[in-house]
Coordinates of C-alpha atoms in Angstrom, one line a residue:
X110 CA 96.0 0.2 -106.4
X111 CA 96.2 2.9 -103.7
X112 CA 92.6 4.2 -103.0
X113 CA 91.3 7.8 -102.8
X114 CA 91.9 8.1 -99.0
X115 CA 95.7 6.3 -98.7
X116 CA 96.9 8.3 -101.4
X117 CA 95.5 11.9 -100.4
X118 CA 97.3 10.9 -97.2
X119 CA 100.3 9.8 -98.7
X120 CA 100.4 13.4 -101.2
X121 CA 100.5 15.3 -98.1
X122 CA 103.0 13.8 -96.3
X123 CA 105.0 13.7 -99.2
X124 CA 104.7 17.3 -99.6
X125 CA 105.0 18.4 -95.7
X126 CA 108.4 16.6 -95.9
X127 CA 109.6 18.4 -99.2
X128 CA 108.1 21.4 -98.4
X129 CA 106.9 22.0 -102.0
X130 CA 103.8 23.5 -103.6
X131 CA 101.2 21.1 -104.7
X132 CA 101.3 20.8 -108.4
X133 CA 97.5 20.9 -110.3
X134 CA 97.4 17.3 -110.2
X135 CA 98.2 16.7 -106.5
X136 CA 95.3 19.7 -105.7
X137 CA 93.5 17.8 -108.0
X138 CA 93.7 14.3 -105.7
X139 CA 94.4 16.4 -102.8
X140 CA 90.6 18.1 -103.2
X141 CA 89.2 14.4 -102.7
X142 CA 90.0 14.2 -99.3
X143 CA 86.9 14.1 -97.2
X144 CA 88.2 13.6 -93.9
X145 CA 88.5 10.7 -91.3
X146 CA 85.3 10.8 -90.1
X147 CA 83.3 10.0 -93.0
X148 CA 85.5 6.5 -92.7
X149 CA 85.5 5.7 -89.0
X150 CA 85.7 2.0 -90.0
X151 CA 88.9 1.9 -90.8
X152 CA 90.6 2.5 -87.0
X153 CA 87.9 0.0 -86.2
X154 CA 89.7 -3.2 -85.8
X155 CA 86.4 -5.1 -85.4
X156 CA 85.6 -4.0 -89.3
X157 CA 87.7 -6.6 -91.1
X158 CA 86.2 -5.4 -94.7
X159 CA 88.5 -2.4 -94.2
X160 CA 91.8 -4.6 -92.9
X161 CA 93.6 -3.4 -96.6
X162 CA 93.0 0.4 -96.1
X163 CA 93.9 -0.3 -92.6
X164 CA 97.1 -1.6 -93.2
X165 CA 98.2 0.8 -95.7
X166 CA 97.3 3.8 -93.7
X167 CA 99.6 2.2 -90.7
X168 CA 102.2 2.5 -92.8
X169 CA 101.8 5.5 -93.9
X170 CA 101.4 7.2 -90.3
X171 CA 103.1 7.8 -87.5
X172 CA 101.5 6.5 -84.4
X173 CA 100.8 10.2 -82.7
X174 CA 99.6 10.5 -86.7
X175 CA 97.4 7.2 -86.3
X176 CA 95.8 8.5 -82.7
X177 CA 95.1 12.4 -83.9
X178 CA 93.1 10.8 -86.9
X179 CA 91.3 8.0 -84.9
X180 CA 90.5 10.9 -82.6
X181 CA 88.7 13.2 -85.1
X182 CA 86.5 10.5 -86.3
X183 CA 84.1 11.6 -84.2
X184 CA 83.5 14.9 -85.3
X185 CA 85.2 15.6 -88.3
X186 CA 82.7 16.2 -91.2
X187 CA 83.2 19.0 -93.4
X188 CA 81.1 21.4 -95.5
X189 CA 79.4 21.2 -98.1
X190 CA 80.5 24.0 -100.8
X191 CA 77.1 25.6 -101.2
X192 CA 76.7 26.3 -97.6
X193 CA 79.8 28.1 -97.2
X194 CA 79.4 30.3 -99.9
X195 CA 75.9 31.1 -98.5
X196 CA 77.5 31.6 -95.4
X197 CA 80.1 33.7 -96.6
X198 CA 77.3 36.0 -98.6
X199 CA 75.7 36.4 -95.2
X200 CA 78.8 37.7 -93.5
X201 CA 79.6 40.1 -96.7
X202 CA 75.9 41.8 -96.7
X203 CA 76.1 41.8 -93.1
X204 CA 79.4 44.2 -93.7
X205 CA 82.0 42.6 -93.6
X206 CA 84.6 43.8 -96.3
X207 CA 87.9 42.4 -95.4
X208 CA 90.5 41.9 -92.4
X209 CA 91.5 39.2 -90.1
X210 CA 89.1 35.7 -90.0
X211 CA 89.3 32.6 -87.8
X212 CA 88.1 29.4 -88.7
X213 CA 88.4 27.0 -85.6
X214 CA 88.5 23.6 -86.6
X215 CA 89.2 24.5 -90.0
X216 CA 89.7 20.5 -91.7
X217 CA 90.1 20.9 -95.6
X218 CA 89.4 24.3 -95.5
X219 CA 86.6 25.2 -98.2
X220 CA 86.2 28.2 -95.9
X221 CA 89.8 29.1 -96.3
X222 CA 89.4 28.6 -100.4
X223 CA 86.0 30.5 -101.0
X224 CA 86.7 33.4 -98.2
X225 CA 86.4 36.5 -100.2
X226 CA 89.8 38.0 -101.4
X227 CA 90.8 40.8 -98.8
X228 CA 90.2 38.3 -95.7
X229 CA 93.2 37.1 -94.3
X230 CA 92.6 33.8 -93.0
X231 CA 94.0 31.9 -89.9
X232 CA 93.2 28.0 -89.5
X233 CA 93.0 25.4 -86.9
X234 CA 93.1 21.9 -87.4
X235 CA 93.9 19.2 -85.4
X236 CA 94.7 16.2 -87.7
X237 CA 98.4 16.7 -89.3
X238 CA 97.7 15.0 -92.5
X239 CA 94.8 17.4 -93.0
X240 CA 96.7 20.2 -92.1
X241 CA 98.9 19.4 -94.4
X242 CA 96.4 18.7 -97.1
X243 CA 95.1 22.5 -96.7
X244 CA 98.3 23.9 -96.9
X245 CA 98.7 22.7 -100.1
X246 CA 95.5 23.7 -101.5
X247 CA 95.6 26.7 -99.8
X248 CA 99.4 28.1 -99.5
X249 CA 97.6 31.8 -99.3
X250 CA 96.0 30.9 -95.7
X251 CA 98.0 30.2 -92.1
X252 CA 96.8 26.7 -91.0
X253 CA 98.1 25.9 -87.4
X254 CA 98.1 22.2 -86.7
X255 CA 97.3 22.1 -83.0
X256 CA 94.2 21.6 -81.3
X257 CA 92.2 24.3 -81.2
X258 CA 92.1 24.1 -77.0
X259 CA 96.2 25.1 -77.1
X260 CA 95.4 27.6 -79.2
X261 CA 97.3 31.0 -77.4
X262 CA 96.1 33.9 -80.2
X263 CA 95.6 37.4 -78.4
X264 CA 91.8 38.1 -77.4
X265 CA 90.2 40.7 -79.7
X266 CA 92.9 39.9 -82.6
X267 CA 90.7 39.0 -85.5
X268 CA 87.7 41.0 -87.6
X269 CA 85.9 37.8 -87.9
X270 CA 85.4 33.9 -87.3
X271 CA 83.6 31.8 -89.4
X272 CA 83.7 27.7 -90.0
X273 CA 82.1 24.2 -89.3
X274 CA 83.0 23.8 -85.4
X275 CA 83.4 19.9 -84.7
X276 CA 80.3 18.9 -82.5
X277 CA 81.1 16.7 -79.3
X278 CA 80.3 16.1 -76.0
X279 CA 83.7 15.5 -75.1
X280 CA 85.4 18.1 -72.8
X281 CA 88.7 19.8 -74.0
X282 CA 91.1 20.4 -71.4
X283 CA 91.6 24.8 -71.9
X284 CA 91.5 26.7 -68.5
X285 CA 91.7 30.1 -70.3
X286 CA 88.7 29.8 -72.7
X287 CA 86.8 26.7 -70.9
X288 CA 86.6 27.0 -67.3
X289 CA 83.5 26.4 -67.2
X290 CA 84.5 22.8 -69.1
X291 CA 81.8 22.9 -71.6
X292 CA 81.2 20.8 -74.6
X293 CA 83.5 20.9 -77.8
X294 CA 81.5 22.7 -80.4
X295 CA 80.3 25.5 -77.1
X296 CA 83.6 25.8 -76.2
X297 CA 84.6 26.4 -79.7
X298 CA 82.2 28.6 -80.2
X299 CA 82.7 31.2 -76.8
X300 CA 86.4 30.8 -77.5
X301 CA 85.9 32.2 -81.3
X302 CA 84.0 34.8 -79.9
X303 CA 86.5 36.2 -77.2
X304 CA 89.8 35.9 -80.1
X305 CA 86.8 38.2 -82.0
X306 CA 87.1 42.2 -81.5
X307 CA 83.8 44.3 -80.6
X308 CA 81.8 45.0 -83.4
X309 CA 82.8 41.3 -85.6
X310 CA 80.8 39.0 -86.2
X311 CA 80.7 35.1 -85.6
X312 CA 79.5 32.8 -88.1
X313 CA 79.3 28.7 -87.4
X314 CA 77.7 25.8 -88.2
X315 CA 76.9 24.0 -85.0
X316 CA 75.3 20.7 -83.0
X317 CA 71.3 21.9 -82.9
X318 CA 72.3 21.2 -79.5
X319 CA 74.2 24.5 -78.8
X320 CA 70.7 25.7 -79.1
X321 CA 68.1 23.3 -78.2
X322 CA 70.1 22.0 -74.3
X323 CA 68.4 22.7 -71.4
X324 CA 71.0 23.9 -69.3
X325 CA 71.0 26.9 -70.8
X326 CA 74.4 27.9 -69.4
X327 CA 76.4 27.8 -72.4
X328 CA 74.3 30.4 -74.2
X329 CA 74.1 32.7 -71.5
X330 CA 78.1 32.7 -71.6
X331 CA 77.8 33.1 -75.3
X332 CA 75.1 35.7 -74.3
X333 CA 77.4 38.0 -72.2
X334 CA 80.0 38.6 -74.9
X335 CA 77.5 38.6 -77.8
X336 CA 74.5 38.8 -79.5
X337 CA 72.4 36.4 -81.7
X338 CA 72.1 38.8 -84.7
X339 CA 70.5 35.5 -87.0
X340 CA 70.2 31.8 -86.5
X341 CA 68.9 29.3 -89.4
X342 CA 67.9 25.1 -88.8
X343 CA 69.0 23.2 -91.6
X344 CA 67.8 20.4 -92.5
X345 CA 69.2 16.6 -91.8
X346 CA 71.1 15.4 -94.6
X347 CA 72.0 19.3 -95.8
X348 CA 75.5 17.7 -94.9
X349 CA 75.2 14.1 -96.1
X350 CA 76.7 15.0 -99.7
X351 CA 80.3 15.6 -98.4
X352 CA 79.9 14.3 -94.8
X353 CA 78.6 11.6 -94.7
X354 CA 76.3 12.6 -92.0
X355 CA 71.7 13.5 -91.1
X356 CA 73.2 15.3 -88.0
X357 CA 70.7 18.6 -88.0
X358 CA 73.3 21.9 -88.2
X359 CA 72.3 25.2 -86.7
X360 CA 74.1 28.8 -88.9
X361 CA 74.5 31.0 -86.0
X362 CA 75.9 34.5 -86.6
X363 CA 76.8 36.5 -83.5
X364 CA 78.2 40.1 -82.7
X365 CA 80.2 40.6 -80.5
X366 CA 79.3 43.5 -78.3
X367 CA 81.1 46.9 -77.0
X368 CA 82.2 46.3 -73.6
X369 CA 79.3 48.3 -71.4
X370 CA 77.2 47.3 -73.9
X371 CA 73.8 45.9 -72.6
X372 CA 72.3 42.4 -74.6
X373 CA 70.4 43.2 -77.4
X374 CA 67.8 40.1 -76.7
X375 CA 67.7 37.5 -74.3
X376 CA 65.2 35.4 -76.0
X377 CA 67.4 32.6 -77.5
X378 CA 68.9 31.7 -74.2
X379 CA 65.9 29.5 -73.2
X380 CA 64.3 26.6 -74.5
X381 CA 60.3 26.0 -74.7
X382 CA 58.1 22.8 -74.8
X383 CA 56.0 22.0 -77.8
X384 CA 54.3 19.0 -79.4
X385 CA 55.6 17.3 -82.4
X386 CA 53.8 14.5 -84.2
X387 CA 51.6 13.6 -80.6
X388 CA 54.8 13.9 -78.6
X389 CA 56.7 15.9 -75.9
X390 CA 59.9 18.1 -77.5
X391 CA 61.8 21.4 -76.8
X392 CA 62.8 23.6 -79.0
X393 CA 65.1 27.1 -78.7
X394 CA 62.5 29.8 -78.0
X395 CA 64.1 31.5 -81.1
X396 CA 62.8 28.7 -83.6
X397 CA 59.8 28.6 -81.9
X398 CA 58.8 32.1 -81.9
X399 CA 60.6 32.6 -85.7
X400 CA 59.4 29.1 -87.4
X401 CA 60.4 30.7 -90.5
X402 CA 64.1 30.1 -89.7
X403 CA 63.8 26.5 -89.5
X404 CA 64.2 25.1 -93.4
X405 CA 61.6 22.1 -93.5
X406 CA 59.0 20.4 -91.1
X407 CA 60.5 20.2 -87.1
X408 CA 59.6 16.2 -86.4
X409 CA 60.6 13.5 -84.4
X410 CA 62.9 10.8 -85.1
X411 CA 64.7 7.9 -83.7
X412 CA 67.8 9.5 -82.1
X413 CA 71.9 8.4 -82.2
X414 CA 71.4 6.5 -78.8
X415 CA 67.6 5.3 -79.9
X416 CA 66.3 8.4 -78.3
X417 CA 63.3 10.6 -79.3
X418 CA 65.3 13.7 -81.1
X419 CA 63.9 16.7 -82.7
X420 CA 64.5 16.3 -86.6
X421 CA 63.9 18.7 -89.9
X422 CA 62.3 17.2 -92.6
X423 CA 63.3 19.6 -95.4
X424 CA 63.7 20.0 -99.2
X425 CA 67.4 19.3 -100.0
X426 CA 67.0 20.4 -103.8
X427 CA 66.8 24.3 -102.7
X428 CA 70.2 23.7 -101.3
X429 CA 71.6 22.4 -104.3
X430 CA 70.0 25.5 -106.3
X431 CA 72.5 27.8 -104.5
X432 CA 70.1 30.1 -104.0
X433 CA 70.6 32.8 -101.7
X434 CA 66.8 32.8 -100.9
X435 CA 67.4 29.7 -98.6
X436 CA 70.1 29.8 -96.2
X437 CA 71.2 33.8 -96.2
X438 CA 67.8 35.5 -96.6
X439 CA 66.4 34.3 -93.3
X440 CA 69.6 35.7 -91.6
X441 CA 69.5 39.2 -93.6
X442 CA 65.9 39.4 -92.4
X443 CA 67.0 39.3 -88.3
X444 CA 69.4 40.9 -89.2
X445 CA 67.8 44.1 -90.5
X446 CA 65.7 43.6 -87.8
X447 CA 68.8 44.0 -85.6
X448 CA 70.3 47.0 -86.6
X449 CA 66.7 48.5 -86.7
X450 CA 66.6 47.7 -82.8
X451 CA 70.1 49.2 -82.5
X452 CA 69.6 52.4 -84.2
X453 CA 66.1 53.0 -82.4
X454 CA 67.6 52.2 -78.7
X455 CA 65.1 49.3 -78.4
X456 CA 65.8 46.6 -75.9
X457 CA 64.6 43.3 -78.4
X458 CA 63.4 41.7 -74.9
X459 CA 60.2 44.0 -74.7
X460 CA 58.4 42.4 -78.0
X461 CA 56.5 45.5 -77.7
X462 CA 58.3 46.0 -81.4
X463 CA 58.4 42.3 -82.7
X464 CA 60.9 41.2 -85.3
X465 CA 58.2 40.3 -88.0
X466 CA 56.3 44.0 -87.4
X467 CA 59.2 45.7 -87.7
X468 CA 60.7 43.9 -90.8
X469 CA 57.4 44.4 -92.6
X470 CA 56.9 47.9 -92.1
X471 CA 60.8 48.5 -93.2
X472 CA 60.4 45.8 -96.4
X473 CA 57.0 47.7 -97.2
X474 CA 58.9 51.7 -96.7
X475 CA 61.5 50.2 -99.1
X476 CA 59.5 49.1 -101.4
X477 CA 57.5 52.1 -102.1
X478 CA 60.5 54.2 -102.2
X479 CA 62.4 52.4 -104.6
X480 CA 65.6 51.9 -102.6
X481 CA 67.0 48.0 -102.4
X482 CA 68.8 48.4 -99.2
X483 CA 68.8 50.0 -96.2
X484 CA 72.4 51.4 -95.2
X485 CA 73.3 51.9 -91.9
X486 CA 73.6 55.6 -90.7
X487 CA 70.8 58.4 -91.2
X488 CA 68.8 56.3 -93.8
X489 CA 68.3 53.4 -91.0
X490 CA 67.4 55.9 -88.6
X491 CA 65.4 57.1 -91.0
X492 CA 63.2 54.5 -91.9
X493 CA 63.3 53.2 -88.0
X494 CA 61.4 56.8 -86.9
X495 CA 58.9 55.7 -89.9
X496 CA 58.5 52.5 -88.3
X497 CA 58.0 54.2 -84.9
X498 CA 55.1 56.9 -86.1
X499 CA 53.5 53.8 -88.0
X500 CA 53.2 52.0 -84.7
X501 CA 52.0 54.8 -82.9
X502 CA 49.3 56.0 -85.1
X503 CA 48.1 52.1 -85.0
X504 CA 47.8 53.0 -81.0
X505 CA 45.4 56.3 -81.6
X506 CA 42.9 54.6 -83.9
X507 CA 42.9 51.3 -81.6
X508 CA 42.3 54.2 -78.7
X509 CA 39.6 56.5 -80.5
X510 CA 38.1 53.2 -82.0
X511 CA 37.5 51.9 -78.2
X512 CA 36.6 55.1 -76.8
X513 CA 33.6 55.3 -79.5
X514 CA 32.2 51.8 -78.7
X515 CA 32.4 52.3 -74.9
X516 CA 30.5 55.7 -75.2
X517 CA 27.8 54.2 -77.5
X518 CA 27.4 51.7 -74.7
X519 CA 27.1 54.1 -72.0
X520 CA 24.2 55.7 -73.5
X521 CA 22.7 52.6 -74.1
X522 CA 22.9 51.1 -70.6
X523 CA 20.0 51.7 -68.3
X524 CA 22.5 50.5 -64.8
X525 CA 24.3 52.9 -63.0
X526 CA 27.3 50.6 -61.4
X527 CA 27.7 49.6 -65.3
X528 CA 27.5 52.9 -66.3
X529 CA 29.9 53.6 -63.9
X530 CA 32.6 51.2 -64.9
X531 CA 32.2 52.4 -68.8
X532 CA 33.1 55.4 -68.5
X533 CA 35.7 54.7 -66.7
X534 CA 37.6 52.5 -69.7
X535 CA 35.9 55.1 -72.1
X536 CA 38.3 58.2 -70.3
X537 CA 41.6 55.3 -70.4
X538 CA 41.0 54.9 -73.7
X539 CA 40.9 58.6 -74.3
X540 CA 44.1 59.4 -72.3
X541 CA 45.9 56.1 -74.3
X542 CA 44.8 57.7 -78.0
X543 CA 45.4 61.7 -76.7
X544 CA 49.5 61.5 -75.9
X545 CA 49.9 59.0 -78.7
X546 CA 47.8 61.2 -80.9
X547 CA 50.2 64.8 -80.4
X548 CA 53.5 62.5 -81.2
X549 CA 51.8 60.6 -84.8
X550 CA 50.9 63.8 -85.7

């Protein structure tokens, strides 16, 4: 008998050629398909256990069929369920309420089936037979079957991208959108970002590599067109269920900017050293200095190529629970950070207004006055003024508090050069608390 695999192939091809809708049965075997790269071993010739499925698929493909599925092996491993909707609840509370999406790379396309219903979603995907297999499941969505490097879609032509970009070191061939010839799931990435208008935002799961390199040159591209609203580290294994793979995912959600506009923060562009379980490692500055964002325990493991690698030793049972709490809060959190920074003018590089100060004085004003969201506009203005007075009231009590101790001192100190020097501080401390002090008031 025909397994899963040979007969979810052979489905599709029998419907690309009758050009038919897929009846509830054939969605129904169709749905099973989990793509060539959770079964590498059967384009393996070396792997005689699978010489049956490999047979049977030859005969079902053509050879340029055979080579684009041996090709995606490497990188095609799709998403589990309960990430995209979390995913897609992120890019909803983040705003978005509809229009034109992207999803590079788009395999079965479980983002094309759970996308909310007034997005109008557009496809990629290199494999034919998969192709095919989501245009059955999904005849509502446009799935071009081409790689995603001959992709020629105006710039600026969609509200949105989202998806699972395939992670790779190899080097796609694409002198519009990959000059600079970098890696598969970067190029993917920049090149979802420039077919994005101003304003949309960019949602993918991507190699922890996009952020953890050293070269940083790939972010800083990224970085010119956009900026990091939100990233979360999920754990390994958060994709083993329907992937078949520990690789350890980043969720990265980026806005693209006006143009003119200056970068919002320029701290996840570089990389920092720490010490994991008695050993060397480098992180993204952004996980480092937000540890929160990272779901589970950073640690060291035995890498692909028997390297050292940087691991995340999580719970995968809050995954299953579908809880928003896990995956979508973290990113709401930078997020309202974000827009708070927007609003107020604030250039995120001075940390002189730190994400974690500013969320807790906006989660504590919302608290106390009832309200369980902040809206953009004049109540996020608003509340960001709040924030502001807060912060500098904090800096006349720090001022008046020093200016007390230092002039107790100077009537206590019998030398004059020490004398000398405390008043000094005691009338900078005065002139620090006295401007602040007007403005608070």
């Amino acid at each position: 008998m025909m397994n899963p695999l040979a007969r979810a192939a052979a489905t599709a091809l029998v419907l690309s050629l009758a050009a038919l809708p897929a009846t509830a049965d054939e969605q129904q075997t169709l749905a099973r398909w989990s793509s060539w790269g959770a079964v590498p071993e059967v384009f393996d010739e070396s792997k005689q256990d699978w010489s049956t499925e490999r047979v049977q698929l030859r005969s079902l493909l053509t050879p340029d069929e055979w080579d684009a599925a041996a090709r995606t092996t490497i990188n095609a491993h799709y998403t589990d369920p309960l990430i995209v909707r979390q995913m897609w609840r992120a890019m909803t509370a983040l705003g978005f309420d509809g229009g034109r999406v992207l999803e590079p790379g788009s395999g079965l396309g479980t983002f094309l089936g759970m996308a909310p219903e007034r997005a109008r979603m557009t496809g990629v995907e290199l494999d034919p037979v998969t192709a095919a297999i989501s245009r059955a499941l999904y005849p509502h969505a446009e799935v071009r079957g081409e790689s995603f490097a001959d992709t020629r879609l105006p710039e600026a032509s969609f509200d949105a991208a989202i998806g699972n970009v395939p992670f790779s070191d190899v080097t796609l061939h694409d002198p519009v959108h990959n000059p600079t010839r970098l890696s598969m799931h970067n190029h993917f990435i920049l090149k979802s970002l420039r077919l994005t208008r101003p304003g949309g935002m960019v949602a993918v799961l991507t190699s922890q590599y996009t952020m953890d390199a050293q070269n940083p040159g790939a972010r800083r591209e990224m970085a010119m067109l956009a900026d990091l609203v939100g990233a979360v580290r999920l754990p390994a294994g958060a994709h083993r269920r329907t992937a078949g793979t520990d690789v350890v995912t980043d969720l990265l959600i980026l806005r693209r900017r006006d143009d003119g506009q200056s970068p919002a923060d320029d701290l996840w562009e570089t990389v920092t050293p720490i010490s994991l379980d008695g050993q060397a490692a480098k992180i993204n500055a952004y996980f480092d200095h937000y540890p929160e964002h990272v779901l589970g325990t950073l640690s060291i493991r035995q890498g692909m190529y028997g390297r050292p690698a940087v691991t995340v030793d999580g719970d995968l049972d809050r995954l299953e629970t579908d809880s928003p709490d896990d995956v979508a809060a973290p990113i709401l959190s930078a997020a309202h950070a974000y827009q708070i920074g927007a609003a107020r003018g604030v250039d995120r590089r001075n940390e002189a207004f730190g994400h974690a100060r500013i969320t807790e004085i906006i989660a504590a004003r919302i608290a106390a006055q009832g309200v369980e969201k902040v809206e953009p506009g004049r109540d996020l203005r608003r509340h960001a003024r709040d924030a502001a007075r807060v912060d500098r009231k904090l800096m006349v009590i720090a001022g008046l508090s020093l200016g007390l101790v230092l002039h107790i001192a100077c009537a206590l100190t019998p030398n004059f050069e020490t004398l000398m020097v405390l008043r000094a501080l005691a009338g900078l401390a005065g002139a620090m608390s006295g401007p602040a002090a007007s403005v608070a008031a």
